[in-house]
């Protein structure tokens, strides 16, 4: 039995196990509407107390006034439960800071590499004196750094910070998590060096040589152990939906990476099938569930209102788990693969509309009548933007899987635009918002220059919009030119040049936003800037913190 059939059979068996878990949850009543579970992120008396740690005292007051609704009380949240949350935050602070610091470093490096690669598409003689500067290597370095260095580190930081909070339990096994983080980042740094020197496994998203990938897999296993131990020793009765998403995502990415990197197993067409099984699943079963889980926590936490339907949130989780596993096959349309494999992928891609609608409806109902709060809260602005881009990128991805659309979009910049709408417009913007919320609670300090947060948002939002619109239109023109047998191939290249320049303009704005973000992060970490006092401010000695500061 060949490896492709084994991979598909394994995915099928996992789906069957998921189906039985779903049936079990129905029998246990876990999908019955559960207001208690929907409010699990709040301590007693906290609903109605809006907060955004990224705000200064004056803007914090404005947010609370704007978020106030009839029936809210002035009673302070339970001091005892806030103390438990503060203890949970203290237990995870150092490993979370490590992950976020690594993420910021890789973000700056990876985005500069990406801008260089973008410039080379319409300025081919730019930086060609060394082999590692060539487009094939610098673009692959960018991809590896951004996907593993930036997104993976940031998502691990968010998971490690939210788990103790949601479980009301101090993090267990910090040293194992620190070891895991070190191994993951050793693998990333080594992988970048290997790719720059020309040593690569040659598979998209899996370019890191398998000898180096061993360190990444070992690091993830070291992280999973403490997270699962903390989950088992939880003090809460109801698991909030974010816990479902984040726990599953950790297990999924580790399994996916290990299967994808097993040497001497995948060859030829089977290797291509496995590559896109991994390539799409790393986006849909790692990046997406962590970002969706983060929105489910931070968005209601900022507005101080529970999500509208816990039922819809769980429906979204299970349908994501059921339908996403085989969507990558639509990248093989026209390839020497069985027709049923591509058809299965297209069907599952269209079925992905179900979890996307479940999430979007839930967030829309939760924010109904409260959209104006995005004017007051920069963190909420990032979350709302990311949630909207999740809806758009997912719908586009479902319809892009259709053969009629693939006929034009396949092998064009249209696909690149779609990938950036998801990985940047959705995932990265959510990560930015989460970091702005988390860091004051981790470093016991406020963001020193609040205006930089708004500058960062607008640079990033405008940049990714220019990037996406330009490449989408240019990529579609490119596809139409390639389909026209009467036109030479160079027409399909020339027609994209103006839009590739716009890609670099959008990329430049995105890089500028990253410089602002990383500078602000360093200023906060090093205690530069004005010493402001307010709701988000902590003293430098954690032992002196009051429970109210742990909101």
Coordinates of C-alpha atoms in Angstrom, one line a residue:
X1 CA 0.0 0.0 0.0
X2 CA 1.6 3.3 -1.1
X3 CA 2.1 6.4 1.1
X4 CA -0.6 8.5 -0.6
X5 CA -3.3 5.9 0.2
X6 CA -2.0 5.5 3.7
X7 CA -2.2 9.3 4.2
X8 CA -5.7 9.4 2.9
X9 CA -6.8 6.4 4.9
X10 CA -5.3 8.0 8.0
X11 CA -7.2 11.2 7.4
X12 CA -10.4 9.2 6.8
X13 CA -9.9 7.2 10.1
X14 CA -9.3 10.5 12.0
X15 CA -12.6 11.8 10.5
X16 CA -14.4 8.7 11.7
X17 CA -13.0 9.2 15.2
X18 CA -14.1 12.8 15.0
X19 CA -17.6 11.7 14.0
X20 CA -17.8 9.4 17.0
X21 CA -16.6 12.2 19.3
X22 CA -19.3 14.4 17.8
X23 CA -22.0 11.8 18.4
X24 CA -20.7 11.4 22.0
X25 CA -20.8 15.1 22.6
X26 CA -24.5 15.2 21.3
X27 CA -25.4 12.4 23.8
X28 CA -23.7 14.3 26.6
X29 CA -25.6 17.4 25.7
X30 CA -22.5 19.4 25.0
X31 CA -24.1 21.0 22.0
X32 CA -27.2 22.2 23.9
X33 CA -27.0 26.0 24.1
X34 CA -24.9 26.7 27.2
X35 CA -24.8 30.3 28.5
X36 CA -22.5 29.3 31.3
X37 CA -19.9 28.0 28.8
X38 CA -20.3 31.1 26.7
X39 CA -19.5 33.2 29.7
X40 CA -16.5 31.1 30.9
X41 CA -14.0 33.8 30.0
X42 CA -15.4 36.2 32.5
X43 CA -15.1 36.1 36.3
X44 CA -18.2 36.8 38.4
X45 CA -19.4 40.3 38.0
X46 CA -17.1 41.1 35.0
X47 CA -19.7 41.2 32.2
X48 CA -20.3 44.8 31.4
X49 CA -16.8 45.9 32.4
X50 CA -15.2 46.6 29.0
X51 CA -11.4 46.7 28.8
X52 CA -8.5 47.1 26.3
X53 CA -5.1 47.1 28.0
X54 CA -3.7 48.9 24.9
X55 CA -5.6 52.1 25.8
X56 CA -4.4 55.0 28.0
X57 CA -6.7 55.9 31.0
X58 CA -8.7 58.5 29.1
X59 CA -9.5 56.3 26.1
X60 CA -10.2 53.4 28.5
X61 CA -12.9 55.5 30.2
X62 CA -14.3 56.3 26.7
X63 CA -14.5 52.7 25.8
X64 CA -16.2 51.7 29.0
X65 CA -18.8 54.5 28.5
X66 CA -19.4 53.6 24.9
X67 CA -19.8 49.9 25.8
X68 CA -22.2 50.5 28.7
X69 CA -25.7 49.0 28.2
X70 CA -28.9 49.1 30.3
X71 CA -28.8 46.6 33.2
X72 CA -25.0 46.9 33.7
X73 CA -23.9 47.2 37.4
X74 CA -21.1 49.1 39.0
X75 CA -20.2 46.2 41.2
X76 CA -16.5 45.3 40.8
X77 CA -15.6 41.8 39.5
X78 CA -14.8 39.0 42.1
X79 CA -11.4 39.8 43.6
X80 CA -10.8 36.1 44.4
X81 CA -11.4 35.0 40.8
X82 CA -9.2 37.9 39.5
X83 CA -6.5 36.7 41.8
X84 CA -6.7 33.2 40.3
X85 CA -6.4 34.8 36.8
X86 CA -3.5 36.9 37.9
X87 CA -1.7 33.8 39.2
X88 CA -2.3 32.1 35.9
X89 CA -0.9 35.0 34.0
X90 CA 2.2 35.1 36.2
X91 CA 2.8 31.4 35.6
X92 CA 3.0 31.8 31.8
X93 CA 4.5 35.3 31.6
X94 CA 8.2 34.3 30.8
X95 CA 7.6 31.6 28.2
X96 CA 5.0 33.8 26.5
X97 CA 7.4 36.7 26.3
X98 CA 10.0 34.4 24.8
X99 CA 7.7 33.3 22.0
X100 CA 6.4 36.9 21.3
X101 CA 10.0 38.3 21.3
X102 CA 11.1 35.6 18.8
X103 CA 8.0 36.2 16.7
X104 CA 8.8 40.0 16.5
X105 CA 12.4 39.3 15.4
X106 CA 11.3 36.8 12.7
X107 CA 8.5 39.1 11.5
X108 CA 10.9 41.9 10.8
X109 CA 13.5 39.6 9.1
X110 CA 10.9 37.7 7.1
X111 CA 9.0 40.8 5.9
X112 CA 12.2 42.4 4.6
X113 CA 13.0 39.2 2.8
X114 CA 9.5 39.2 1.3
X115 CA 9.9 42.8 0.1
X116 CA 13.2 41.9 -1.5
X117 CA 11.6 39.0 -3.3
X118 CA 8.7 41.2 -4.4
X119 CA 11.0 43.8 -5.9
X120 CA 12.9 41.1 -7.8
X121 CA 9.7 40.3 -9.8
X122 CA 9.8 43.6 -11.6
X123 CA 13.4 44.6 -10.9
X124 CA 15.3 41.3 -11.7
X125 CA 18.8 42.7 -11.4
X126 CA 18.3 43.8 -7.8
X127 CA 20.7 42.0 -5.4
X128 CA 22.0 39.2 -7.6
X129 CA 25.7 39.1 -6.6
X130 CA 25.3 36.1 -4.2
X131 CA 23.4 32.8 -4.7
X132 CA 21.4 33.2 -1.5
X133 CA 20.1 36.5 -2.8
X134 CA 18.4 34.9 -5.8
X135 CA 14.6 34.9 -6.0
X136 CA 14.2 31.2 -5.5
X137 CA 16.1 31.2 -2.2
X138 CA 15.1 34.6 -0.8
X139 CA 11.4 34.0 -1.5
X140 CA 11.6 30.6 0.2
X141 CA 13.4 32.1 3.2
X142 CA 10.6 34.7 3.4
X143 CA 8.0 31.9 3.4
X144 CA 9.7 29.8 6.0
X145 CA 10.5 32.8 8.3
X146 CA 6.9 34.2 8.2
X147 CA 5.0 30.9 8.5
X148 CA 7.2 29.2 11.1
X149 CA 9.1 32.1 12.7
X150 CA 6.4 34.8 13.0
X151 CA 3.0 33.0 12.9
X152 CA 4.0 29.8 14.7
X153 CA 5.9 31.6 17.5
X154 CA 3.1 34.2 18.0
X155 CA 0.4 31.5 18.0
X156 CA 2.3 29.4 20.5
X157 CA 2.6 32.5 22.7
X158 CA -1.1 33.1 22.5
X159 CA -1.9 29.4 23.3
X160 CA 0.4 29.4 26.3
X161 CA -1.0 32.6 27.7
X162 CA -4.7 31.8 27.1
X163 CA -4.7 28.2 28.4
X164 CA -4.0 28.9 32.0
X165 CA -6.5 31.9 31.9
X166 CA -9.2 29.8 30.4
X167 CA -8.6 26.8 32.7
X168 CA -8.1 28.9 35.9
X169 CA -5.0 26.9 36.5
X170 CA -1.3 28.0 36.7
X171 CA 0.8 26.7 33.8
X172 CA 2.5 23.4 34.5
X173 CA 5.9 22.5 33.1
X174 CA 7.4 25.9 32.2
X175 CA 10.8 24.5 31.7
X176 CA 9.6 22.0 29.1
X177 CA 7.8 24.8 27.2
X178 CA 11.0 26.9 27.3
X179 CA 13.0 23.9 26.0
X180 CA 10.4 23.3 23.3
X181 CA 10.5 27.0 22.3
X182 CA 14.3 26.8 22.0
X183 CA 14.2 23.7 19.8
X184 CA 11.5 25.2 17.5
X185 CA 13.6 28.4 17.0
X186 CA 16.8 26.5 16.6
X187 CA 15.0 24.6 13.8
X188 CA 13.8 27.8 12.2
X189 CA 17.2 29.5 12.3
X190 CA 18.9 26.3 11.0
X191 CA 16.3 25.9 8.3
X192 CA 16.8 29.4 7.1
X193 CA 20.6 28.9 6.9
X194 CA 20.1 25.6 5.0
X195 CA 17.7 27.1 2.5
X196 CA 20.0 30.1 1.9
X197 CA 22.9 27.7 1.1
X198 CA 20.7 25.7 -1.3
X199 CA 19.9 22.7 1.0
X200 CA 16.2 22.1 0.9
X201 CA 13.6 19.4 0.7
X202 CA 12.0 21.3 -2.2
X203 CA 8.4 21.0 -1.1
X204 CA 6.3 24.2 -0.5
X205 CA 5.9 24.9 3.2
X206 CA 8.2 21.9 3.9
X207 CA 11.4 23.3 2.5
X208 CA 13.2 22.8 5.8
X209 CA 15.4 19.7 5.5
X210 CA 14.0 16.8 7.5
X211 CA 17.2 16.5 9.5
X212 CA 16.5 20.0 10.9
X213 CA 12.7 19.3 11.1
X214 CA 13.4 16.7 13.8
X215 CA 14.2 19.6 16.2
X216 CA 10.9 21.4 15.3
X217 CA 8.9 18.2 15.9
X218 CA 10.7 17.6 19.2
X219 CA 10.0 21.1 20.3
X220 CA 6.3 20.9 19.6
X221 CA 6.1 17.6 21.5
X222 CA 7.9 19.3 24.5
X223 CA 5.2 22.0 24.4
X224 CA 2.2 19.7 24.0
X225 CA 3.0 17.8 27.2
X226 CA 2.7 20.7 29.6
X227 CA -0.3 22.1 27.8
X228 CA -2.2 18.8 28.1
X229 CA -1.1 18.4 31.7
X230 CA -2.5 21.8 32.5
X231 CA -5.7 20.9 30.7
X232 CA -6.1 17.7 32.7
X233 CA -5.6 19.6 36.0
X234 CA -8.0 22.4 35.1
X235 CA -10.3 24.0 37.7
X236 CA -13.1 25.0 35.4
X237 CA -16.2 22.9 34.8
X238 CA -17.0 24.1 31.2
X239 CA -14.3 24.2 28.5
X240 CA -14.6 27.4 26.5
X241 CA -14.5 27.0 22.7
X242 CA -11.0 28.6 22.5
X243 CA -9.7 25.7 24.4
X244 CA -11.1 23.3 21.9
X245 CA -9.5 25.2 19.0
X246 CA -6.1 25.6 20.5
X247 CA -5.8 22.1 21.9
X248 CA -6.7 20.5 18.6
X249 CA -4.5 22.9 16.7
X250 CA -1.4 21.9 18.7
X251 CA -2.1 18.2 18.1
X252 CA -2.9 18.7 14.4
X253 CA 0.3 20.7 13.5
X254 CA 2.6 18.2 15.2
X255 CA 1.0 15.3 13.5
X256 CA 0.9 17.0 10.1
X257 CA 4.6 18.1 10.3
X258 CA 5.8 14.6 11.4
X259 CA 3.9 12.9 8.6
X260 CA 5.1 15.5 6.0
X261 CA 8.7 15.2 7.0
X262 CA 9.1 11.4 7.2
X263 CA 12.0 10.7 4.9
X264 CA 12.1 8.1 2.2
X265 CA 8.3 7.6 2.1
X266 CA 6.7 10.1 -0.3
X267 CA 7.8 10.1 -4.0
X268 CA 6.6 11.5 -7.3
X269 CA 2.9 12.1 -7.6
X270 CA 2.3 10.7 -4.2
X271 CA 4.8 13.3 -2.8
X272 CA 2.8 16.1 -4.5
X273 CA -0.4 14.8 -3.0
X274 CA 1.1 14.7 0.4
X275 CA 2.6 18.2 -0.1
X276 CA -0.7 19.8 -0.7
X277 CA -2.4 17.7 2.0
X278 CA 0.2 19.3 4.4
X279 CA 0.3 22.7 2.7
X280 CA -3.4 23.4 3.0
X281 CA -3.8 21.8 6.4
X282 CA -1.0 23.8 8.0
X283 CA -3.1 26.8 7.1
X284 CA -6.5 25.4 8.0
X285 CA -5.7 23.2 10.9
X286 CA -2.9 25.3 12.6
X287 CA -3.0 29.0 11.6
X288 CA -6.8 29.2 11.3
X289 CA -8.0 27.5 14.5
X290 CA -5.6 29.4 16.7
X291 CA -6.6 32.7 15.1
X292 CA -10.3 31.9 15.3
X293 CA -9.9 30.7 18.9
X294 CA -8.2 34.0 19.7
X295 CA -11.1 36.0 18.2
X296 CA -13.5 34.0 20.3
X297 CA -11.6 35.1 23.4
X298 CA -10.4 38.6 22.8
X299 CA -13.4 40.1 20.9
X300 CA -16.0 39.3 23.6
X301 CA -13.5 40.0 26.4
X302 CA -12.9 43.6 25.1
X303 CA -16.6 44.4 24.7
X304 CA -17.4 42.5 28.0
X305 CA -20.3 40.5 26.5
X306 CA -20.4 36.7 26.0
X307 CA -20.6 35.3 22.5
X308 CA -24.1 35.1 21.2
X309 CA -24.2 31.3 20.7
X310 CA -21.9 28.8 22.2
X311 CA -23.7 26.2 20.0
X312 CA -22.6 27.9 16.8
X313 CA -19.0 28.1 18.1
X314 CA -18.8 24.4 18.7
X315 CA -20.5 23.7 15.4
X316 CA -17.8 25.7 13.7
X317 CA -15.1 23.8 15.4
X318 CA -16.4 20.3 14.5
X319 CA -17.2 21.2 10.9
X320 CA -13.7 22.6 10.5
X321 CA -12.3 19.4 11.8
X322 CA -14.6 17.3 9.5
X323 CA -14.3 19.1 6.3
X324 CA -10.8 20.7 6.1
X325 CA -8.5 17.6 6.0
X326 CA -8.7 17.0 2.2
X327 CA -9.1 20.5 0.7
X328 CA -5.5 20.8 -0.5
X329 CA -6.2 18.5 -3.5
X330 CA -7.7 21.3 -5.6
X331 CA -4.2 22.6 -6.1
X332 CA -3.6 19.4 -8.2
X333 CA -6.4 20.2 -10.8
X334 CA -5.0 19.1 -14.1
X335 CA -2.3 17.0 -12.5
X336 CA -1.7 13.2 -12.9
X337 CA -3.8 12.4 -9.9
X338 CA -7.1 10.4 -9.6
X339 CA -10.1 12.5 -10.5
X340 CA -12.0 11.4 -7.4
X341 CA -9.2 12.9 -5.2
X342 CA -9.6 16.4 -6.8
X343 CA -13.4 16.1 -6.7
X344 CA -13.3 15.2 -3.0
X345 CA -11.2 18.2 -2.4
X346 CA -13.6 20.5 -4.2
X347 CA -16.6 19.2 -2.3
X348 CA -14.8 19.6 1.0
X349 CA -13.7 23.1 0.0
X350 CA -17.3 24.1 -0.6
X351 CA -18.4 22.5 2.7
X352 CA -15.9 24.8 4.4
X353 CA -18.6 27.5 4.0
X354 CA -20.4 25.9 6.9
X355 CA -17.8 26.6 9.7
X356 CA -17.1 30.0 8.2
X357 CA -20.7 31.0 8.3
X358 CA -21.1 29.6 11.8
X359 CA -18.2 31.8 13.0
X360 CA -19.3 34.9 11.0
X361 CA -22.9 34.7 12.1
X362 CA -21.9 34.2 15.7
X363 CA -19.5 37.2 15.7
X364 CA -21.9 39.3 13.8
X365 CA -24.7 38.7 16.3
X366 CA -22.2 39.3 19.2
X367 CA -21.2 42.6 17.7
X368 CA -24.7 43.7 16.7
X369 CA -25.2 47.3 17.8
X370 CA -21.6 47.4 19.1
X371 CA -19.6 47.9 15.9
X372 CA -18.9 51.5 17.0
X373 CA -16.6 50.2 19.8
X374 CA -13.9 49.6 17.1
X375 CA -13.5 53.4 17.1
X376 CA -12.4 53.3 20.7
X377 CA -10.4 50.1 20.9
X378 CA -7.4 49.5 18.6
X379 CA -7.2 45.9 19.7
X380 CA -10.8 45.3 18.8
X381 CA -10.1 47.0 15.4
X382 CA -7.5 44.4 14.6
X383 CA -9.9 41.6 15.7
X384 CA -12.8 42.9 13.6
X385 CA -10.6 43.4 10.6
X386 CA -9.1 39.9 11.0
X387 CA -12.6 38.3 11.4
X388 CA -13.9 40.1 8.3
X389 CA -10.9 38.9 6.3
X390 CA -11.4 35.3 7.5
X391 CA -14.9 35.4 6.0
X392 CA -13.7 36.9 2.7
X393 CA -10.6 34.7 2.3
X394 CA -12.5 31.5 3.2
X395 CA -15.4 32.2 0.8
X396 CA -12.8 33.1 -1.9
X397 CA -10.9 29.9 -1.2
X398 CA -14.0 27.7 -1.4
X399 CA -15.0 29.1 -4.8
X400 CA -11.4 29.2 -6.0
X401 CA -11.4 25.4 -5.7
X402 CA -13.9 25.0 -8.4
X403 CA -12.5 23.7 -11.7
X404 CA -13.9 26.6 -13.7
X405 CA -12.1 29.1 -11.5
X406 CA -8.9 27.1 -11.3
X407 CA -8.8 27.0 -15.0
X408 CA -8.0 30.7 -15.0
X409 CA -6.4 31.2 -11.5
X410 CA -4.1 28.2 -11.4
X411 CA -0.4 29.0 -11.5
X412 CA -1.0 32.8 -11.3
X413 CA -0.5 35.6 -8.9
X414 CA -4.2 35.3 -8.1
X415 CA -3.4 32.4 -5.7
X416 CA -0.6 34.4 -4.1
X417 CA -3.1 37.2 -3.4
X418 CA -5.5 34.8 -1.8
X419 CA -2.8 33.3 0.4
X420 CA -1.8 36.7 1.7
X421 CA -5.5 37.6 2.4
X422 CA -5.7 34.6 4.7
X423 CA -2.2 34.5 6.2
X424 CA -1.9 38.3 6.6
X425 CA -5.3 39.9 6.4
X426 CA -6.8 37.3 8.7
X427 CA -4.2 35.5 10.8
X428 CA -1.5 38.1 11.2
X429 CA -3.9 41.0 12.0
X430 CA -5.5 38.8 14.7
X431 CA -2.1 38.0 16.1
X432 CA -1.3 41.8 16.2
X433 CA -4.5 42.5 18.1
X434 CA -3.8 39.7 20.6
X435 CA -0.3 40.8 21.3
X436 CA -1.5 44.4 22.0
X437 CA -3.9 43.0 24.6
X438 CA -1.5 40.5 26.1
X439 CA 1.8 42.4 26.5
X440 CA 0.7 44.9 29.3
X441 CA -0.4 41.8 31.3
X442 CA 2.9 40.1 30.6
X443 CA 5.4 42.9 31.1
X444 CA 3.5 44.8 33.8
X445 CA 3.8 47.9 31.7
X446 CA 1.7 50.0 29.4
X447 CA 2.3 50.5 25.7
X448 CA 4.3 53.8 25.8
X449 CA 3.1 55.3 22.5
X450 CA -0.6 54.5 21.9
X451 CA -0.8 56.5 18.7
X452 CA 1.7 54.0 17.2
X453 CA -0.9 51.3 17.5
X454 CA -3.3 53.2 15.2
X455 CA -0.4 54.0 12.8
X456 CA 0.5 50.3 12.7
X457 CA -3.1 49.3 12.0
X458 CA -3.6 51.7 9.1
X459 CA -0.3 50.9 7.5
X460 CA -0.9 47.2 7.7
X461 CA -4.6 47.4 6.6
X462 CA -4.0 49.7 3.6
X463 CA -0.8 47.7 2.6
X464 CA -2.5 44.3 2.5
X465 CA -5.5 45.8 0.7
X466 CA -3.3 47.3 -2.1
X467 CA -1.4 44.0 -2.2
X468 CA -4.5 41.8 -2.4
X469 CA -6.5 43.9 -4.9
X470 CA -3.5 44.5 -7.2
X471 CA -2.4 40.8 -7.3
X472 CA -6.0 39.5 -7.6
X473 CA -6.7 41.6 -10.7
X474 CA -3.3 41.2 -12.2
X475 CA -3.3 37.4 -11.5
X476 CA -6.7 37.0 -13.3
X477 CA -5.4 38.9 -16.3
X478 CA -2.3 36.7 -16.3
X479 CA -4.5 33.6 -16.3
X480 CA -6.6 34.8 -19.2
X481 CA -3.5 35.6 -21.2
X482 CA -2.1 32.1 -20.6
X483 CA -5.4 30.5 -21.7
X484 CA -5.3 32.5 -25.0
X485 CA -3.4 30.2 -27.4
X486 CA -3.0 33.1 -29.9
X487 CA -0.9 35.2 -27.5
X488 CA 2.8 34.5 -26.7
X489 CA 3.6 33.5 -23.1
X490 CA 5.5 36.8 -22.5
X491 CA 2.1 38.6 -22.8
X492 CA 1.1 36.9 -19.6
X493 CA 4.3 38.2 -17.9
X494 CA 4.0 41.7 -19.3
X495 CA 0.4 42.1 -18.3
X496 CA 1.3 41.5 -14.6
X497 CA 4.1 44.0 -14.3
X498 CA 2.1 47.0 -13.3
X499 CA 0.3 45.0 -10.6
X500 CA 3.6 43.5 -9.4
X501 CA 4.8 47.1 -8.8
X502 CA 1.6 47.7 -6.8
X503 CA 2.4 44.5 -4.9
X504 CA 5.7 46.1 -3.8
X505 CA 3.9 49.3 -2.8
X506 CA 1.6 47.3 -0.6
X507 CA 4.4 45.2 0.7
X508 CA 6.4 48.4 1.6
X509 CA 3.5 49.7 3.7
X510 CA 3.3 46.3 5.4
X511 CA 7.0 46.3 6.2
X512 CA 6.7 49.9 7.5
X513 CA 3.9 48.8 9.8
X514 CA 6.1 46.0 11.1
X515 CA 9.0 48.4 11.8
X516 CA 6.5 50.5 13.9
X517 CA 5.2 47.4 15.7
X518 CA 8.6 46.0 16.6
X519 CA 9.9 49.4 17.6
X520 CA 6.9 49.8 19.9
X521 CA 7.4 46.3 21.3
X522 CA 11.1 47.0 22.1
X523 CA 10.2 50.4 23.6
X524 CA 7.7 48.7 25.9
X525 CA 10.1 45.8 26.8
X526 CA 13.0 48.2 27.6
X527 CA 10.7 50.7 29.5
X528 CA 11.3 53.5 27.1
X529 CA 8.8 56.3 26.6
X530 CA 6.4 58.1 29.0
X531 CA 5.6 56.4 32.2
X532 CA 1.8 56.4 32.0
X533 CA -0.6 55.4 34.8
X534 CA -3.9 53.7 34.2
X535 CA -5.8 50.5 34.1
X536 CA -3.2 48.6 32.2
X537 CA -0.2 49.7 34.3
X538 CA 1.6 47.1 36.5
X539 CA 4.3 47.7 39.0
X540 CA 7.6 46.2 38.1
X541 CA 7.4 43.7 41.0
X542 CA 4.7 41.1 40.3
X543 CA 4.4 40.4 44.0
X544 CA 3.0 43.9 44.6
X545 CA 0.2 43.6 42.0
X546 CA -3.4 44.0 43.1
X547 CA -5.9 41.5 41.7
X548 CA -7.7 44.2 39.8
X549 CA -4.7 44.7 37.6
X550 CA -5.2 41.2 36.3
X551 CA -8.4 41.9 34.4

